[in-house]
Amino acid sequence: MGRWTQKHRALLGPESMPRFIALNNTPEKLNDNLLLRQALLDFIADFANWDNCTVREYLETSRALTQAAHEALGGAPGTRPLVVDPFAGGGSIPLEALRVGADAFASDLNPVPVLLNKVVLEYIPKYGQQLADEVRKWGEWIKREAEKELGEFYPKDPDGATPIAYLWARTIQCEGPGCGAEVPLVRSLWLAKKPNRSATLQLVPNPKAKRVDFQINIKQRDGWVNQANPRTRVENAKFDGTVKRGSATCPCCGYTTPVVRVREQLKARRGGANDARLMCVVTTRPGEQGRFYRLPIGADLTAVRAAAAELERRTAAVQGALSLVPNEIISLNEIRRISLPIYGMTTWGDLLSRRNSLTLATLARLVNEVGRKVRAETDGDLADAVQTCLAFAVSRLADRASSICTWRPQADQEKVEHVFTRQAIQMTWDFAEGTFLSQRTAGWNDAYEPPAALIDELSPLKLASGTAVQSSAAKHTLPNDSCNAFITDPPYYDAIPYAHLSDFFYVWLRRSLCGVHIDCLKNSHVPKDEEIVVDRPHELSTSTHDIAFYERELTNAFGEGRRLLRPDGIGTIVFASKTTASWEAILKAVVDAGWTITGSWPIDTEMENRISAQGQARLASSVHLVCRPRENPDGSLRTDEIGDWRDVLQELPSRIHAWMPRLAEEGVVGADAIFACLGPALEIFSRYSRVEKASGEAVALKEYLEQVWAAVAKEALTMVFHGADTTGFEPDARLTAMWLWTLTAGTNGASNDENDEDEESDDDESDGGGKKVTQGGFVLEYDAARKIAQGLGAHLEELASMVEVKGDKARLLPVAERTKALFGRDESGPATKRAKKKAKQQMAFGFEAELEAAEEEQGWGVIGAPQAGQTVLDRIHQSMILFAAGRGEALKRFLVEEGAGRDERFWRLAQALSALYPSSTDEKRWVDGVLARKKGLGL
Ligand SMILES: C[S@@+](CC[C@H](N)C(=O)[O-])C[C@H]1O[C@@H](n2cnc3c(N)ncnc32)[C@H](O)[C@@H]1O
Ligand SMILES: [Zn+2]
């Protein structure tokens, strides 16, 4: 809740209600529209606090307000307004609609969120607490039954300890000349990272036996020792495993088998989960705290073999249409984010060890059994509800029961990590296999309890029932003019491959819901053809979901939204992406679909894990575009309002000028503010059916948006320099200032949106990129940087000594990296390629060496001063470098004798930069250091 929590938690809570009630009790004040508005806004702000959203007084008030507004807008008394969200996903919007007393209609193309919404919007309002009780009762029953069937495959230790996780490594055979040892693929050897209880695995090469053995080391006060023999100290404890960037180094011979060969070997064994090497077993002991680590014993492997035999027996006996273990193919169309097929995991079942498969298949069967039992006893719909909740529990467990799950050694809690730590499924070399019986990690209890807890939380709200259906937003099932509000959070370009990721859960939902939700679950996979998304291209992909497809279908969807919304209805489109291209695409779709944008607000909607929507994104800080259908009262599209391009252009700057300070006041700055300005700017343009130039030529939205960017950049710059005349600054200074400002995170959280992050993968296969090397500097999306630059009359290409463009990213170089360019012989021109490369190789204080070299070359060391750079910014950067290198005397001569500090613009810009450089950076310290010299030098 960011802002609201900090600002309001202390202040508000139920005590703040009186402010609103007091107003309510003094009806004469209600006649004062301004007071009333203020009070309503206060109410909304207070209600937005999570702590208040379940408080009875707030709920009742919000519902009374919804009703009053509905009737004031012509709604028949006794009816409720209908809110439609055709991209409902995890369902936060429809749920909030129900909370404030509206009716809600939630649809999505993807069956996983549709079923989730069925639970939240239909079953919970209908059955309330009874549903939670049933889920817990039958969850327990399933556990008991499954334990009877599967207990023998998860044996206790002879000493009474209970295994809670088995740590495995996939293996390859070393391809080093004459070696052939089995190499366990391990990324990290850490088992536990507790300050007083750290443990690691150690690889013990055994070349004779052509394999690697293991030893467990624990940390004692004076260093690492072998757990099996605590008197043996371990010198040079190692923590890195055998795999780096997909290649595997053999502990026996040191040969590194390259990534292509590692892939080939795993491919031949469907990923190698089922002939992996057991390295270690994690246990708990009765009456003792913490986790214990031991090496495998014979009984561990016997149990695994027995589970495999049992699975084989049951697989052969399967008669239904569905295989016991999911044999559904993993699509290659999102291989950049679901890279498993490259390693031979071509079906969803290949992600599982055989024991995982046996367990999940057993639980799915028992969930079906529960459905039959409840159905025999009571109403069929309740049975569907219970079965659906438990089916979600099975799919939740799958998230912690696959060979993609790693062991998490972190101090907060050592546990089995789940698959969906990010919006991608990437290869893991070593993996942790939990046991469903565990109460500590990756257990069945943990799978069904959260759905039950959600019911506990929601049922006291006494929500009215909503509706959840499967439907494409671009071909909606609702009739014309049937809803009052169209509120939605559409997919953003290629941000999240929802349908591809959801297959992971879907295959288990289908197996747990045989004969239930037949329509929704009829396909073998989550439908993808109609999904509005951009698939990331790859040579193995046959996807046709490119940008053009996305833009066309999104326009269709917004057109559908306008069709089903009443002409006097209101639309709100939520958008949280921070790439310029996807913003422009969505704005174009809104305008082309016949909407007028009438308002826009950035709102913090951080939802934590409120409704744990499986495979669905959380909303973060996002812009809400408020819009109205550009329609006549009879619902037909208005086409006759022609706007004059000159008028539009004239109005634009004043609009932005009015908005920016308002946003800043609310803590919305930087990139967030830029995006938040697009809405108000669009209000001007989208008021018209068409905007024309004097020639009669229609203005494309793209052309208008270029103007908007320029206006925003100019306005922001004035704010950055506090209204000072910025024309005196050269383009490089203006660009630097704007660049840094864009990166500023306000209280609204302008940090990188999680959706925009490129997936970094451990195995760095398909992207061909690998781990990002952390570089210094200040990175912006290239397109945004280009637009900002253009708006300021600068060109990135001409500023090569300060900006580096690479792919779709542009990096404002850290000042230290400019040393050579600023002080070297070629100081006036752009840095040469070699110079740049060299500069980058210099770590931390490398610039000092460069400075020395330049000093020697030019001989200004003892008495002179370096030659002043061309622009004010260059001279500031030179001063910063001299300061950083501890060249106080040279700095003085540079500022005084060379005259750099005699230019008033120098100090003005330095002052602005001091405010803009992030506080933890070298740049901030250095520029402050230079500023501190000013007085002493009499400047
Ligand atoms: C950004 S998400 C919505 C997130 C949601 N607000 C939440 O709270 O989780 C976008 C949703 O659009 C859905 N979607 C994509 N294409 C669709 C289509 N053609 N019709 C309906 N839904 C679609 C996706 O399945 C995804 O659930
Ligand atoms: Zn070897």
Coordinates of C-alpha atoms in Angstrom, one line a residue, residues 645 685 690-693 697-704:
W645 CA -4.4 20.3 -34.7
F685 CA -6.7 14.5 -28.3
R690 CA -10.6 13.0 -35.5
V691 CA -7.9 15.7 -35.3
E692 CA -7.0 17.4 -38.5
K693 CA -4.3 19.7 -39.8
E697 CA -5.0 15.6 -43.2
A698 CA -5.8 13.5 -40.1
V699 CA -3.2 13.5 -37.3
A700 CA -2.0 10.0 -36.3
L701 CA -1.9 9.3 -32.6
K702 CA 1.8 8.6 -33.0
E703 CA 2.5 12.1 -34.2
Y704 CA 0.7 13.5 -31.3

